[in-house]
Amino acid sequence: RSHGARGAGINGRTSVRIAQDVILGDRGIRIARKIRSLHRHGCNVRLVYSQLGGKIWKILRNVPRNHLVRDRDGDGAYDVYLHMKAMAISGHYGSRRGVRIVYQGSENWSGLARISDEQGLIIKRAGAERKYGRQINKLFRIHLASARMRPGVAPVDDPYMNMER
């Protein structure tokens, strides 16, 4: 829930910090709609990411987010990108008003991840949530700039082609 946090959250509102490499497909759409709903209902949401599917980008257009990718050499393909997959929640979660919890794993939020060999864990420790939240806040404030396309280099069809999927 977005309101009613006590001993956690930010000014009585639930804080949700998300670092996610890839959000794609039908599964990504469902998750993006939930993130948008949390933001609209007053949660303090911050999202850092590498890749959002087209529909997902539109769903999340008003959610505070930061696209963490860089093309260092001007070849049109991203060679620096966020690969982290974590979510830190502080605030009103379920029936409890002072929860601090972290979801950490290897899974992208896509359909392929549902059938892949992925791992994850849940950390229910205030200190861990604070550290993850601070790290995601730090990433949220970083603004990467890509090099200009080199003259004579044909643009690539997929700037994400160097990313793991």
Short mmCIF file of C-alpha atoms in Angstrom, two decimals:
data_model
loop_
_atom_site.label_atom_id
_atom_site.label_comp_id
_atom_site.label_asym_id
_atom_site.label_seq_id
_atom_site.Cartn_x
_atom_site.Cartn_y
_atom_site.Cartn_z
CA ARG A 1 0.00 0.00 0.00
CA SER A 2 1.16 3.49 -0.72
CA HIS A 3 0.11 5.29 2.48
CA GLY A 4 0.30 4.57 6.19
CA ALA A 5 3.96 3.60 6.51
CA ARG A 6 5.27 3.81 10.08
CA GLY A 7 8.92 3.46 10.99
CA ALA A 8 9.76 2.93 7.33
CA GLY A 9 9.02 4.52 3.98
CA ILE A 10 9.27 8.24 3.28
CA ASN A 11 6.96 10.68 5.07
CA GLY A 12 4.31 7.99 5.62
CA ARG A 13 4.48 6.71 2.05
CA THR A 14 5.88 3.42 0.90
CA SER A 15 9.21 3.60 -0.92
CA VAL A 16 9.82 1.24 -3.84
CA ARG A 17 13.29 1.20 -5.40
CA ILE A 18 13.72 -0.96 -8.50
CA ALA A 19 16.84 -1.82 -10.48
CA GLN A 20 15.92 -4.05 -13.42
CA ASP A 21 17.95 -4.85 -16.49
CA VAL A 22 15.12 -5.88 -18.85
CA ILE A 23 11.32 -5.50 -18.68
CA LEU A 24 9.67 -7.06 -21.73
CA GLY A 25 6.62 -8.92 -23.03
CA ASP A 26 3.31 -9.73 -21.42
CA ARG A 27 4.89 -10.39 -18.03
CA GLY A 28 6.71 -7.06 -18.23
CA ILE A 29 3.45 -5.31 -19.10
CA ARG A 30 1.71 -6.75 -16.04
CA ILE A 31 4.59 -5.70 -13.77
CA ALA A 32 4.80 -2.24 -15.38
CA ARG A 33 1.09 -1.69 -14.75
CA LYS A 34 1.59 -2.56 -11.08
CA ILE A 35 4.54 -0.16 -10.81
CA ARG A 36 2.47 2.60 -12.45
CA SER A 37 -0.44 1.90 -10.09
CA LEU A 38 1.81 2.09 -7.03
CA HIS A 39 3.21 5.42 -8.26
CA ARG A 40 -0.26 6.83 -9.04
CA HIS A 41 -1.51 5.85 -5.61
CA GLY A 42 1.31 7.73 -3.89
CA CYS A 43 4.20 5.33 -3.46
CA ASN A 44 7.61 6.93 -3.80
CA VAL A 45 8.88 4.92 -6.77
CA ARG A 46 12.29 5.10 -8.48
CA LEU A 47 13.21 2.80 -11.37
CA VAL A 48 16.58 2.31 -13.03
CA TYR A 49 16.71 0.03 -16.05
CA SER A 50 18.46 -0.95 -19.26
CA GLN A 51 15.65 -2.04 -21.55
CA LEU A 52 11.88 -1.53 -21.61
CA GLY A 53 9.62 -2.96 -24.32
CA GLY A 54 7.71 -0.33 -26.36
CA LYS A 55 4.36 -0.77 -24.58
CA ILE A 56 6.12 -0.88 -21.25
CA TRP A 57 7.92 2.39 -21.91
CA LYS A 58 4.52 3.99 -22.55
CA ILE A 59 2.99 2.49 -19.40
CA LEU A 60 5.87 3.81 -17.28
CA ARG A 61 6.26 7.20 -18.99
CA ASN A 62 5.18 9.17 -15.87
CA VAL A 63 7.03 6.99 -13.36
CA PRO A 64 10.39 8.43 -12.19
CA ARG A 65 12.98 6.36 -14.05
CA ASN A 66 16.52 6.44 -15.38
CA HIS A 67 17.75 4.59 -18.47
CA LEU A 68 21.25 3.39 -17.55
CA VAL A 69 23.00 2.54 -20.82
CA ARG A 70 25.94 3.97 -22.73
CA ASP A 71 27.49 3.55 -26.16
CA ARG A 72 31.11 4.40 -25.35
CA ASP A 73 32.58 4.02 -28.83
CA GLY A 74 29.87 5.49 -31.07
CA ASP A 75 29.11 2.26 -32.93
CA GLY A 76 25.39 2.45 -32.13
CA ALA A 77 25.38 -0.50 -29.71
CA TYR A 78 25.25 -0.16 -25.94
CA ASP A 79 28.36 -1.54 -24.26
CA VAL A 80 27.69 -0.24 -20.72
CA TYR A 81 24.39 -1.05 -19.10
CA LEU A 82 22.71 -1.86 -15.81
CA HIS A 83 22.60 -5.59 -15.14
CA MET A 84 21.29 -5.47 -11.56
CA LYS A 85 17.95 -7.04 -10.68
CA ALA A 86 16.69 -5.97 -7.28
CA MET A 87 13.76 -4.28 -5.58
CA ALA A 88 13.85 -2.65 -2.14
CA ILE A 89 10.54 -1.92 -0.43
CA SER A 90 10.21 0.18 2.71
CA GLY A 91 6.82 0.97 4.19
CA HIS A 92 3.29 -0.43 4.16
CA TYR A 93 3.46 -3.96 2.73
CA GLY A 94 0.55 -6.32 3.23
CA SER A 95 -0.92 -5.71 6.66
CA ARG A 96 2.36 -4.46 8.13
CA ARG A 97 3.19 -0.73 8.12
CA GLY A 98 6.94 -0.83 8.83
CA VAL A 99 8.31 -3.46 6.48
CA ARG A 100 11.81 -3.32 5.02
CA ILE A 101 12.37 -6.05 2.44
CA VAL A 102 14.59 -6.74 -0.59
CA TYR A 103 13.99 -9.00 -3.55
CA GLN A 104 17.30 -9.86 -5.26
CA GLY A 105 17.91 -12.30 -8.09
CA SER A 106 19.10 -13.04 -11.60
CA GLU A 107 15.73 -12.81 -13.32
CA ASN A 108 14.73 -10.22 -15.90
CA TRP A 109 11.05 -9.31 -15.88
CA SER A 110 10.19 -11.05 -19.12
CA GLY A 111 8.46 -14.22 -20.27
CA LEU A 112 11.75 -15.94 -21.04
CA ALA A 113 12.85 -15.57 -17.43
CA ARG A 114 9.85 -17.64 -16.29
CA ILE A 115 11.22 -20.70 -18.09
CA SER A 116 14.93 -20.07 -17.53
CA ASP A 117 17.26 -21.26 -14.82
CA GLU A 118 17.05 -18.27 -12.50
CA GLN A 119 17.74 -17.74 -8.80
CA GLY A 120 16.53 -15.25 -6.27
CA LEU A 121 16.19 -14.51 -2.61
CA ILE A 122 14.19 -12.39 -0.23
CA ILE A 123 16.03 -10.45 2.47
CA LYS A 124 13.93 -9.30 5.43
CA ARG A 125 16.50 -7.12 7.16
CA ALA A 126 16.23 -3.37 7.62
CA GLY A 127 19.97 -2.84 7.09
CA ALA A 128 19.89 -4.67 3.75
CA GLU A 129 16.86 -2.70 2.55
CA ARG A 130 18.56 0.56 3.47
CA LYS A 131 21.74 -0.39 1.59
CA TYR A 132 19.88 -1.53 -1.52
CA GLY A 133 17.65 1.54 -1.40
CA ARG A 134 20.67 3.85 -1.15
CA GLN A 135 22.43 2.09 -4.03
CA ILE A 136 19.39 2.33 -6.30
CA ASN A 137 18.94 6.00 -5.34
CA LYS A 138 22.60 6.56 -6.27
CA LEU A 139 22.08 4.85 -9.65
CA PHE A 140 18.94 6.94 -10.19
CA ARG A 141 21.05 10.11 -10.01
CA ILE A 142 23.63 8.92 -12.58
CA HIS A 143 23.06 10.17 -16.11
CA LEU A 144 25.09 8.30 -18.69
CA ALA A 145 25.92 9.94 -22.01
CA SER A 146 26.71 8.01 -25.15
CA ALA A 147 29.36 8.92 -27.70
CA ARG A 148 28.22 10.48 -30.95
CA MET A 149 27.83 8.04 -33.78
CA ARG A 150 31.13 7.75 -35.61
CA PRO A 151 31.08 9.06 -39.18
CA GLY A 152 30.60 6.28 -41.70
CA VAL A 153 29.25 3.81 -39.13
CA ALA A 154 25.90 2.37 -40.11
CA PRO A 155 23.41 2.42 -37.24
CA VAL A 156 22.75 -1.01 -35.74
CA ASP A 157 19.28 -2.53 -35.81
CA ASP A 158 19.43 -3.33 -32.11
CA PRO A 159 21.42 -1.08 -29.75
CA TYR A 160 20.88 -3.70 -27.03
CA MET A 161 22.56 -6.47 -29.07
CA ASN A 162 25.50 -6.73 -26.67
CA MET A 163 23.25 -7.31 -23.66
CA GLU A 164 22.56 -10.68 -22.14
CA ARG A 165 18.92 -11.64 -22.44
#
